[in-house]
PDB file of C-alpha atoms and ligand atoms in Angstrom:
ATOM      1  CA  UNK A 181     117.477 143.369 163.379  1.00 50.00           C
ATOM      2  CA  UNK A 182     115.544 141.990 166.411  1.00 49.00           C
ATOM      3  CA  UNK A 183     113.090 144.514 167.255  1.00 61.00           C
ATOM      4  CA  UNK A 184     110.607 142.354 169.516  1.00 63.00           C
ATOM      5  CA  UNK A 185     109.094 144.934 171.336  1.00 78.00           C
ATOM      6  CA  UNK A 186     105.381 143.558 171.715  1.00 78.00           C
ATOM      7  CA  UNK A 187     104.106 143.548 174.729  1.00 87.00           C
ATOM      8  CA  UNK A 188     106.288 145.728 176.665  1.00 97.00           C
ATOM      9  CA  UNK A 189     106.018 148.774 178.560  1.00 98.00           C
ATOM     10  CA  UNK A 190     108.204 151.884 177.863  1.00 98.00           C
ATOM     11  CA  UNK A 191     107.838 155.673 179.703  1.00 98.00           C
ATOM     12  CA  UNK A 192     108.737 158.324 177.263  1.00 99.00           C
ATOM     13  CA  UNK A 193     109.346 161.926 178.672  1.00 99.00           C
ATOM     14  CA  UNK A 194     108.597 164.954 176.647  1.00 98.00           C
ATOM     15  CA  UNK A 195     105.796 163.092 174.842  1.00 99.00           C
ATOM     16  CA  UNK A 196     103.674 165.927 174.797  1.00 98.00           C
ATOM     17  CA  UNK A 197     105.411 167.392 171.636  1.00 98.00           C
ATOM     18  CA  UNK A 198     108.521 166.652 169.290  1.00 98.00           C
ATOM     19  CA  UNK A 199     110.933 164.270 169.533  1.00 98.00           C
ATOM     20  CA  UNK A 200     109.417 162.597 172.599  1.00 98.00           C
ATOM     21  CA  UNK A 201     105.950 162.826 170.395  1.00 98.00           C
ATOM     22  CA  UNK A 202     107.164 161.015 167.399  1.00 98.00           C
ATOM     23  CA  UNK A 203     109.231 158.025 169.288  1.00 98.00           C
ATOM     24  CA  UNK A 204     105.773 157.396 171.641  1.00 98.00           C
ATOM     25  CA  UNK A 205     104.367 156.756 168.263  1.00 98.00           C
ATOM     26  CA  UNK A 206     107.185 154.575 167.063  1.00 98.00           C
ATOM     27  CA  UNK A 207     106.904 152.985 170.071  1.00 98.00           C
ATOM     28  CA  UNK A 208     103.363 152.048 170.123  1.00 97.00           C
ATOM     29  CA  UNK A 209     103.694 151.196 166.506  1.00 96.00           C
ATOM     30  CA  UNK A 210     105.508 148.221 167.690  1.00 96.00           C
ATOM     31  CA  UNK A 211     103.322 147.199 169.863  1.00 96.00           C
ATOM     32  CA  UNK A 212     104.000 148.678 173.375  1.00 97.00           C
ATOM     33  CA  UNK A 213     102.308 150.199 175.557  1.00 98.00           C
ATOM     34  CA  UNK A 214     103.456 153.301 176.240  1.00 98.00           C
ATOM     35  CA  UNK A 215     103.344 156.040 179.319  1.00 99.00           C
ATOM     36  CA  UNK A 216     103.135 159.367 177.786  1.00 99.00           C
ATOM     37  CA  UNK A 217     104.434 162.327 179.875  1.00 99.00           C
ATOM     38  CA  UNK A 218     104.936 165.533 179.818  1.00 99.00           C
ATOM     39  CA  UNK A 219     104.142 168.789 181.742  1.00 98.00           C
ATOM     40  CA  UNK A 220     102.065 169.853 179.199  1.00 98.00           C
ATOM     41  CA  UNK A 221      98.795 168.442 179.865  1.00 98.00           C
ATOM     42  CA  UNK A 222      96.731 169.179 176.488  1.00 98.00           C
ATOM     43  CA  UNK A 223      99.151 167.891 173.949  1.00 98.00           C
ATOM     44  CA  UNK A 224     100.135 164.913 175.949  1.00 98.00           C
ATOM     45  CA  UNK A 225      96.560 163.836 176.714  1.00 98.00           C
ATOM     46  CA  UNK A 226      96.681 164.415 172.362  1.00 98.00           C
ATOM     47  CA  UNK A 227      99.985 162.541 172.008  1.00 99.00           C
ATOM     48  CA  UNK A 228      97.828 159.546 173.453  1.00 99.00           C
ATOM     49  CA  UNK A 229      94.497 160.569 171.196  1.00 98.00           C
ATOM     50  CA  UNK A 230      97.031 159.724 168.355  1.00 98.00           C
ATOM     51  CA  UNK A 231      98.908 156.425 169.419  1.00 98.00           C
ATOM     52  CA  UNK A 232      94.601 155.129 170.378  1.00 98.00           C
ATOM     53  CA  UNK A 233      93.521 156.236 166.744  1.00 98.00           C
ATOM     54  CA  UNK A 234      96.822 154.439 165.127  1.00 97.00           C
ATOM     55  CA  UNK A 235      94.945 151.294 167.285  1.00 98.00           C
ATOM     56  CA  UNK A 236      97.664 151.429 170.139  1.00 97.00           C
ATOM     57  CA  UNK A 237      98.140 151.186 173.661  1.00 98.00           C
ATOM     58  CA  UNK A 238      98.811 154.628 175.648  1.00 98.00           C
ATOM     59  CA  UNK A 239      98.726 156.429 179.498  1.00 98.00           C
ATOM     60  CA  UNK A 240      98.809 160.124 180.001  1.00 99.00           C
ATOM     61  CA  UNK A 241     100.636 161.261 183.355  1.00 99.00           C
ATOM     62  CA  UNK A 242     101.539 164.869 183.917  1.00 98.00           C
ATOM     63  CA  UNK A 243     104.844 165.089 184.934  1.00 98.00           C
ATOM     64  CA  UNK A 244     107.177 167.732 185.666  1.00 98.00           C
ATOM     65  CA  UNK A 245     110.898 165.963 185.650  1.00 99.00           C
ATOM     66  CA  UNK A 246     112.699 168.490 187.796  1.00 98.00           C
ATOM     67  CA  UNK A 247     110.102 167.711 190.806  1.00 98.00           C
ATOM     68  CA  UNK A 248     111.327 164.383 192.870  1.00 99.00           C
ATOM     69  CA  UNK A 249     107.623 163.722 193.818  1.00 98.00           C
ATOM     70  CA  UNK A 250     106.337 164.034 190.256  1.00 99.00           C
ATOM     71  CA  UNK A 251     108.956 161.377 188.620  1.00 99.00           C
ATOM     72  CA  UNK A 252     108.577 159.004 191.934  1.00 98.00           C
ATOM     73  CA  UNK A 253     104.750 158.933 190.873  1.00 98.00           C
ATOM     74  CA  UNK A 254     105.000 158.755 187.417  1.00 98.00           C
ATOM     75  CA  UNK A 255     107.085 155.023 188.270  1.00 98.00           C
ATOM     76  CA  UNK A 256     104.940 153.893 190.653  1.00 98.00           C
ATOM     77  CA  UNK A 257     101.261 154.969 188.236  1.00 98.00           C
ATOM     78  CA  UNK A 258     103.795 152.993 185.503  1.00 98.00           C
ATOM     79  CA  UNK A 259     103.966 150.330 187.333  1.00 98.00           C
ATOM     80  CA  UNK A 260     100.091 150.548 188.722  1.00 98.00           C
ATOM     81  CA  UNK A 261      98.507 151.001 185.100  1.00 98.00           C
ATOM     82  CA  UNK A 262     100.965 148.075 183.309  1.00 98.00           C
ATOM     83  CA  UNK A 263     102.627 146.223 185.805  1.00 97.00           C
ATOM     84  CA  UNK A 264     106.412 146.682 184.762  1.00 97.00           C
ATOM     85  CA  UNK A 265     108.813 149.194 182.975  1.00 98.00           C
ATOM     86  CA  UNK A 266     110.989 147.836 180.164  1.00 98.00           C
ATOM     87  CA  UNK A 267     112.428 150.870 178.392  1.00 98.00           C
ATOM     88  CA  UNK A 268     112.587 154.442 178.988  1.00 98.00           C
ATOM     89  CA  UNK A 269     113.426 157.476 176.834  1.00 99.00           C
ATOM     90  CA  UNK A 270     114.520 160.155 179.272  1.00 99.00           C
ATOM     91  CA  UNK A 271     113.646 163.295 176.529  1.00 98.00           C
ATOM     92  CA  UNK A 272     112.036 166.089 178.405  1.00 98.00           C
ATOM     93  CA  UNK A 273     114.642 168.784 177.915  1.00 98.00           C
ATOM     94  CA  UNK A 274     114.556 172.960 177.269  1.00 97.00           C
ATOM     95  CA  UNK A 275     116.620 175.299 175.498  1.00 94.00           C
ATOM     96  CA  UNK A 276     117.839 178.481 176.456  1.00 87.00           C
ATOM     97  CA  UNK A 277     118.578 182.124 175.459  1.00 86.00           C
ATOM     98  CA  UNK A 278     121.340 182.374 172.825  1.00 88.00           C
ATOM     99  CA  UNK A 279     124.203 184.592 174.847  1.00 94.00           C
ATOM    100  CA  UNK A 280     127.534 184.568 175.838  1.00 96.00           C
ATOM    101  CA  UNK A 281     128.016 182.502 179.282  1.00 97.00           C
ATOM    102  CA  UNK A 282     128.333 186.019 180.979  1.00 97.00           C
ATOM    103  CA  UNK A 283     125.203 187.054 180.138  1.00 96.00           C
ATOM    104  CA  UNK A 284     123.197 184.426 181.700  1.00 96.00           C
ATOM    105  CA  UNK A 285     121.316 183.908 184.769  1.00 97.00           C
ATOM    106  CA  UNK A 286     121.532 182.456 187.997  1.00 97.00           C
ATOM    107  CA  UNK A 287     117.478 181.542 187.524  1.00 97.00           C
ATOM    108  CA  UNK A 288     118.509 180.347 183.750  1.00 97.00           C
ATOM    109  CA  UNK A 289     121.642 177.732 185.213  1.00 98.00           C
ATOM    110  CA  UNK A 290     118.941 176.328 187.750  1.00 98.00           C
ATOM    111  CA  UNK A 291     116.088 176.056 185.385  1.00 98.00           C
ATOM    112  CA  UNK A 292     118.182 174.444 182.339  1.00 98.00           C
ATOM    113  CA  UNK A 293     120.166 171.780 185.078  1.00 98.00           C
ATOM    114  CA  UNK A 294     116.660 171.375 186.724  1.00 98.00           C
ATOM    115  CA  UNK A 295     115.097 169.930 183.669  1.00 98.00           C
ATOM    116  CA  UNK A 296     117.833 168.460 181.660  1.00 98.00           C
ATOM    117  CA  UNK A 297     119.891 167.142 184.412  1.00 99.00           C
ATOM    118  CA  UNK A 298     118.246 166.072 187.310  1.00 99.00           C
ATOM    119  CA  UNK A 299     115.013 165.106 185.450  1.00 99.00           C
ATOM    120  CA  UNK A 300     117.327 162.842 183.243  1.00 99.00           C
ATOM    121  CA  UNK A 301     118.959 161.724 187.171  1.00 99.00           C
ATOM    122  CA  UNK A 302     115.229 161.303 188.904  1.00 99.00           C
ATOM    123  CA  UNK A 303     113.942 159.581 186.182  1.00 99.00           C
ATOM    124  CA  UNK A 304     117.122 157.421 186.138  1.00 99.00           C
ATOM    125  CA  UNK A 305     116.841 157.018 189.757  1.00 99.00           C
ATOM    126  CA  UNK A 306     113.287 155.770 189.827  1.00 98.00           C
ATOM    127  CA  UNK A 307     113.404 153.537 186.431  1.00 98.00           C
ATOM    128  CA  UNK A 308     116.417 151.552 187.700  1.00 98.00           C
ATOM    129  CA  UNK A 309     115.197 150.062 190.768  1.00 98.00           C
ATOM    130  CA  UNK A 310     112.163 148.926 188.828  1.00 98.00           C
ATOM    131  CA  UNK A 311     114.436 147.419 185.897  1.00 98.00           C
ATOM    132  CA  UNK A 312     116.654 145.361 188.161  1.00 98.00           C
ATOM    133  CA  UNK A 313     113.507 144.143 189.709  1.00 97.00           C
ATOM    134  CA  UNK A 314     112.467 142.038 186.800  1.00 96.00           C
ATOM    135  CA  UNK A 315     116.083 141.683 185.637  1.00 97.00           C
ATOM    136  CA  UNK A 316     116.532 144.183 182.737  1.00 98.00           C
ATOM    137  CA  UNK A 317     115.742 146.807 181.042  1.00 98.00           C
ATOM    138  CA  UNK A 318     117.278 149.241 178.477  1.00 98.00           C
ATOM    139  CA  UNK A 319     116.705 153.356 179.227  1.00 99.00           C
ATOM    140  CA  UNK A 320     117.741 155.815 176.311  1.00 99.00           C
ATOM    141  CA  UNK A 321     118.330 159.827 177.689  1.00 99.00           C
ATOM    142  CA  UNK A 322     118.640 162.629 175.379  1.00 99.00           C
ATOM    143  CA  UNK A 323     121.357 164.755 174.784  1.00 99.00           C
ATOM    144  CA  UNK A 324     122.509 166.374 171.692  1.00 98.00           C
ATOM    145  CA  UNK A 325     126.182 167.029 169.644  1.00 98.00           C
ATOM    146  CA  UNK A 326     125.960 169.863 172.416  1.00 98.00           C
ATOM    147  CA  UNK A 327     126.839 167.287 174.875  1.00 98.00           C
ATOM    148  CA  UNK A 328     129.878 166.362 172.684  1.00 98.00           C
ATOM    149  CA  UNK A 329     131.800 169.756 171.930  1.00 97.00           C
ATOM    150  CA  UNK A 330     130.804 173.470 172.291  1.00 97.00           C
ATOM    151  CA  UNK A 331     127.886 175.455 171.550  1.00 96.00           C
ATOM    152  CA  UNK A 332     128.841 179.044 171.511  1.00 95.00           C
ATOM    153  CA  UNK A 333     126.296 181.388 172.936  1.00 94.00           C
ATOM    154  CA  UNK A 334     124.495 177.975 174.514  1.00 96.00           C
ATOM    155  CA  UNK A 335     126.873 177.282 177.559  1.00 98.00           C
ATOM    156  CA  UNK A 336     124.474 176.075 180.116  1.00 98.00           C
ATOM    157  CA  UNK A 337     122.384 174.060 177.353  1.00 97.00           C
ATOM    158  CA  UNK A 338     125.686 172.487 176.829  1.00 98.00           C
ATOM    159  CA  UNK A 339     127.500 171.950 180.121  1.00 98.00           C
ATOM    160  CA  UNK A 340     123.719 169.993 180.659  1.00 98.00           C
ATOM    161  CA  UNK A 341     123.807 167.804 177.821  1.00 98.00           C
ATOM    162  CA  UNK A 342     127.343 167.031 178.541  1.00 98.00           C
ATOM    163  CA  UNK A 343     125.809 166.289 181.634  1.00 99.00           C
ATOM    164  CA  UNK A 344     123.649 163.946 180.342  1.00 99.00           C
ATOM    165  CA  UNK A 345     126.263 162.164 178.784  1.00 99.00           C
ATOM    166  CA  UNK A 346     128.376 161.546 181.976  1.00 99.00           C
ATOM    167  CA  UNK A 347     125.017 160.117 183.840  1.00 99.00           C
ATOM    168  CA  UNK A 348     124.189 157.713 181.322  1.00 99.00           C
ATOM    169  CA  UNK A 349     128.012 156.206 180.702  1.00 99.00           C
ATOM    170  CA  UNK A 350     128.295 156.228 184.103  1.00 99.00           C
ATOM    171  CA  UNK A 351     124.893 154.523 184.892  1.00 99.00           C
ATOM    172  CA  UNK A 352     125.583 151.891 181.992  1.00 99.00           C
ATOM    173  CA  UNK A 353     129.056 150.832 183.673  1.00 98.00           C
ATOM    174  CA  UNK A 354     127.188 150.616 187.232  1.00 98.00           C
ATOM    175  CA  UNK A 355     124.564 148.108 185.792  1.00 98.00           C
ATOM    176  CA  UNK A 356     126.236 146.625 183.074  1.00 98.00           C
ATOM    177  CA  UNK A 357     125.843 143.082 184.915  1.00 98.00           C
ATOM    178  CA  UNK A 358     122.349 143.674 185.610  1.00 98.00           C
ATOM    179  CA  UNK A 359     120.957 143.297 181.922  1.00 98.00           C
ATOM    180  CA  UNK A 360     120.458 146.905 182.266  1.00 98.00           C
ATOM    181  CA  UNK A 361     121.725 149.489 178.815  1.00 98.00           C
ATOM    182  CA  UNK A 362     122.155 153.131 178.901  1.00 99.00           C
ATOM    183  CA  UNK A 363     122.332 154.572 176.096  1.00 99.00           C
ATOM    184  CA  UNK A 364     122.427 158.264 174.889  1.00 99.00           C
ATOM    185  CA  UNK A 365     120.829 160.064 171.521  1.00 99.00           C
ATOM    186  CA  UNK A 366     122.894 163.368 170.608  1.00 98.00           C
ATOM    187  CA  UNK A 367     120.215 164.878 167.726  1.00 98.00           C
ATOM    188  CA  UNK A 368     122.347 167.595 165.371  1.00 97.00           C
ATOM    189  CA  UNK A 369     119.145 170.235 164.970  1.00 95.00           C
ATOM    190  CA  UNK A 370     115.824 168.260 164.499  1.00 97.00           C
ATOM    191  CA  UNK A 371     112.698 170.295 163.292  1.00 95.00           C
ATOM    192  CA  UNK A 372     110.475 170.723 166.158  1.00 93.00           C
ATOM    193  CA  UNK A 373     108.963 173.906 168.325  1.00 90.00           C
ATOM    194  CA  UNK A 374     112.134 174.011 169.785  1.00 85.00           C
ATOM    195  CA  UNK A 375     114.189 174.274 166.797  1.00 84.00           C
ATOM    196  CA  UNK A 376     111.581 176.344 165.104  1.00 86.00           C
ATOM    197  CA  UNK A 377     111.563 178.722 168.543  1.00 84.00           C
ATOM    198  CA  UNK A 378     115.370 179.297 168.229  1.00 78.00           C
ATOM    199  CA  UNK A 379     115.528 179.377 164.659  1.00 77.00           C
ATOM    200  CA  UNK A 380     112.410 180.691 162.692  1.00 72.00           C
ATOM    201  CA  UNK A 381     112.475 184.182 163.804  1.00 73.00           C
ATOM    202  CA  UNK A 382     115.781 184.798 161.521  1.00 80.00           C
ATOM    203  CA  UNK A 383     115.593 182.839 157.971  1.00 79.00           C
ATOM    204  CA  UNK A 384     119.547 183.234 158.010  1.00 86.00           C
ATOM    205  CA  UNK A 385     119.379 181.722 161.150  1.00 83.00           C
ATOM    206  CA  UNK A 386     117.623 178.625 159.712  1.00 84.00           C
ATOM    207  CA  UNK A 387     119.578 178.326 156.549  1.00 88.00           C
ATOM    208  CA  UNK A 388     122.684 178.629 158.806  1.00 88.00           C
ATOM    209  CA  UNK A 389     121.063 175.563 160.708  1.00 89.00           C
ATOM    210  CA  UNK A 390     120.666 173.304 157.501  1.00 91.00           C
ATOM    211  CA  UNK A 391     124.650 173.896 156.362  1.00 93.00           C
ATOM    212  CA  UNK A 392     125.875 172.969 159.730  1.00 93.00           C
ATOM    213  CA  UNK A 393     125.278 169.432 159.020  1.00 96.00           C
ATOM    214  CA  UNK A 394     127.198 167.981 155.988  1.00 97.00           C
ATOM    215  CA  UNK A 395     123.843 166.056 154.147  1.00 97.00           C
ATOM    216  CA  UNK A 396     122.255 169.379 154.072  1.00 96.00           C
ATOM    217  CA  UNK A 397     119.706 169.694 156.043  1.00 96.00           C
ATOM    218  CA  UNK A 398     117.986 169.664 159.508  1.00 96.00           C
ATOM    219  CA  UNK A 399     116.870 166.134 160.944  1.00 98.00           C
ATOM    220  CA  UNK A 400     113.436 165.043 161.277  1.00 98.00           C
ATOM    221  CA  UNK A 401     111.609 163.550 164.265  1.00 98.00           C
ATOM    222  CA  UNK A 402     111.330 160.416 163.242  1.00 98.00           C
ATOM    223  CA  UNK A 403     115.122 159.875 162.288  1.00 98.00           C
ATOM    224  CA  UNK A 404     115.798 160.216 165.944  1.00 98.00           C
ATOM    225  CA  UNK A 405     112.862 158.110 166.880  1.00 98.00           C
ATOM    226  CA  UNK A 406     114.362 154.988 164.740  1.00 98.00           C
ATOM    227  CA  UNK A 407     117.875 155.412 166.687  1.00 98.00           C
ATOM    228  CA  UNK A 408     115.980 155.457 170.093  1.00 98.00           C
ATOM    229  CA  UNK A 409     114.113 152.064 169.101  1.00 98.00           C
ATOM    230  CA  UNK A 410     117.161 150.806 168.095  1.00 98.00           C
ATOM    231  CA  UNK A 411     119.071 151.026 170.982  1.00 98.00           C
ATOM    232  CA  UNK A 412     115.969 149.843 172.862  1.00 98.00           C
ATOM    233  CA  UNK A 413     116.050 146.862 170.940  1.00 97.00           C
ATOM    234  CA  UNK A 414     118.110 143.198 171.209  1.00 95.00           C
ATOM    235  CA  UNK A 415     119.644 143.919 168.369  1.00 96.00           C
ATOM    236  CA  UNK A 416     121.673 147.004 170.294  1.00 97.00           C
ATOM    237  CA  UNK A 417     122.369 143.920 172.904  1.00 97.00           C
ATOM    238  CA  UNK A 418     126.101 145.310 173.289  1.00 98.00           C
ATOM    239  CA  UNK A 419     125.614 148.612 172.769  1.00 98.00           C
ATOM    240  CA  UNK A 420     125.633 150.172 175.912  1.00 99.00           C
ATOM    241  CA  UNK A 421     127.292 153.679 177.356  1.00 99.00           C
ATOM    242  CA  UNK A 422     127.240 155.094 173.998  1.00 98.00           C
ATOM    243  CA  UNK A 423     125.897 158.566 172.903  1.00 99.00           C
ATOM    244  CA  UNK A 424     124.841 158.234 169.486  1.00 98.00           C
ATOM    245  CA  UNK A 425     125.108 161.279 166.997  1.00 98.00           C
ATOM    246  CA  UNK A 426     121.940 161.412 165.014  1.00 98.00           C
ATOM    247  CA  UNK A 427     123.601 164.781 162.891  1.00 98.00           C
ATOM    248  CA  UNK A 428     123.302 164.118 159.463  1.00 98.00           C
ATOM    249  CA  UNK A 429     127.372 164.449 159.469  1.00 98.00           C
ATOM    250  CA  UNK A 430     127.581 167.419 161.505  1.00 97.00           C
ATOM    251  CA  UNK A 431     130.332 166.056 164.273  1.00 97.00           C
ATOM    252  CA  UNK A 432     132.266 163.935 161.447  1.00 96.00           C
ATOM    253  CA  UNK A 433     133.827 167.519 160.000  1.00 91.00           C
TER     254      UNK A 433
HETATM  255  P1  NAD B 194     110.010 170.213 172.386  1.00 70.46           P
HETATM  256  O1  NAD B 194     110.268 171.640 172.954  1.00 70.46           O
HETATM  257  O2  NAD B 194     109.364 170.496 170.881  1.00 70.46           O
HETATM  258  O3  NAD B 194     109.533 169.184 173.366  1.00 70.46           O
HETATM  259  C1  NAD B 194     109.823 169.008 174.544  1.00 70.46           C
HETATM  260  C2  NAD B 194     108.817 168.498 175.605  1.00 70.46           C
HETATM  261  O4  NAD B 194     109.221 168.622 176.792  1.00 70.46           O
HETATM  262  C3  NAD B 194     107.772 169.365 175.441  1.00 70.46           C
HETATM  263  O5  NAD B 194     106.480 168.853 175.306  1.00 70.46           O
HETATM  264  C4  NAD B 194     107.673 170.048 176.910  1.00 70.46           C
HETATM  265  O6  NAD B 194     106.332 170.318 177.170  1.00 70.46           O
HETATM  266  C5  NAD B 194     108.458 168.714 177.241  1.00 70.46           C
HETATM  267  N1  NAD B 194     108.492 169.341 178.580  1.00 70.46           N
HETATM  268  C6  NAD B 194     109.505 170.464 179.238  1.00 70.46           C
HETATM  269  N2  NAD B 194     109.866 170.605 180.357  1.00 70.46           N
HETATM  270  C7  NAD B 194     109.658 169.632 180.819  1.00 70.46           C
HETATM  271  C8  NAD B 194     109.389 169.295 182.095  1.00 70.46           C
HETATM  272  N3  NAD B 194     110.455 169.646 183.319  1.00 70.46           N
HETATM  273  N4  NAD B 194     108.944 167.847 182.674  1.00 70.46           N
HETATM  274  C9  NAD B 194     108.205 167.469 181.882  1.00 70.46           C
HETATM  275  N5  NAD B 194     108.067 167.417 180.733  1.00 70.46           N
HETATM  276  C10 NAD B 194     108.581 168.794 180.232  1.00 70.46           C
HETATM  277  O7  NAD B 194     111.549 170.112 172.416  1.00 70.46           O
HETATM  278  P2  NAD B 194     112.380 168.833 171.037  1.00 70.46           P
HETATM  279  O8  NAD B 194     112.860 169.632 170.156  1.00 70.46           O
HETATM  280  O9  NAD B 194     111.309 167.745 170.973  1.00 70.46           O
HETATM  281  O10 NAD B 194     113.515 168.573 172.555  1.00 70.46           O
HETATM  282  C11 NAD B 194     113.011 166.869 173.077  1.00 70.46           C
HETATM  283  C12 NAD B 194     114.747 166.822 173.617  1.00 70.46           C
HETATM  284  O11 NAD B 194     115.620 166.784 172.231  1.00 70.46           O
HETATM  285  C13 NAD B 194     115.211 167.715 174.553  1.00 70.46           C
HETATM  286  O12 NAD B 194     115.802 166.826 175.627  1.00 70.46           O
HETATM  287  C14 NAD B 194     115.786 168.471 173.530  1.00 70.46           C
HETATM  288  O13 NAD B 194     117.420 168.984 174.180  1.00 70.46           O
HETATM  289  C15 NAD B 194     116.466 167.560 173.058  1.00 70.46           C
HETATM  290  N6  NAD B 194     117.114 168.234 171.541  1.00 70.46           N
HETATM  291  C16 NAD B 194     116.648 168.543 170.653  1.00 70.46           C
HETATM  292  C17 NAD B 194     117.080 169.435 169.627  1.00 70.46           C
HETATM  293  C18 NAD B 194     116.342 169.768 168.435  1.00 70.46           C
HETATM  294  O14 NAD B 194     116.887 170.635 167.611  1.00 70.46           O
HETATM  295  N7  NAD B 194     115.340 169.725 168.269  1.00 70.46           N
HETATM  296  C19 NAD B 194     118.575 168.760 169.254  1.00 70.46           C
HETATM  297  C20 NAD B 194     119.212 168.287 169.838  1.00 70.46           C
HETATM  298  C21 NAD B 194     118.953 167.702 170.884  1.00 70.46           C
END
């Protein structure tokens, strides 16, 4: 598989923790210059320190992906710092309180859609023109297995991740002839702070989370990161508009 990344530039959102941090580290290990974007300044700067300690190159940009002005500034800073943008991993996302559809609130709906859907849309809106002007690029958006099927008691989150796949597929077709590939990753339950917040209070729920994956465990952040790197690599040159599950077989049942 061709993984020639050296000297290229990637933006990773939600890179202060979990899947985003692991993917930022994995890109840096392949020689990319990494723009670490997140709302959490302290942990975002920590990701940059980790990368530098391993001999990599990275810069932190504080960014709330739900705000157009922040996303525009993120891409401007990427250009002014590293001069180009080759890849983007639009990964920042938030979960929801578990509850039935009728128990959700308007504020919760707006918050989840604002980050998970508008955030991904805004990122692509400002990344695509940069990639177009350079003659190509690759984008990976974080959806979820909840973007491909039902997620009882997480209906708003589920709808937001379906929307991420809709944005991904539409952008992939619109820019296919411009050498810009757009794909999504659809993780099952992955061991991150988000997972721990949702399941660790109740050990029975954590056991259930492991059991829904036929491999018998939850996934690791590194397992998602390697899928993202593959989708960005030239080895995936014929793959666009795809929603790749990283779910230990959960959706194969
Ligand atoms: P996490 O909570 O560990 O990390 C998410 C990061 O995103 C945090 O650093 C947070 O500060 C940042 N963030 C949140 N809102 C933001 C905003 N508005 N602007 C910028 N940054 C923001 O979560 P994670 O588990 O690593 O999740 C990453 C992505 O993967 C999310 O989109 C999530 O929906 C998705 N996902 C997670 C799982 C899982 O089981 N962990 C499964 C499927 C999909």
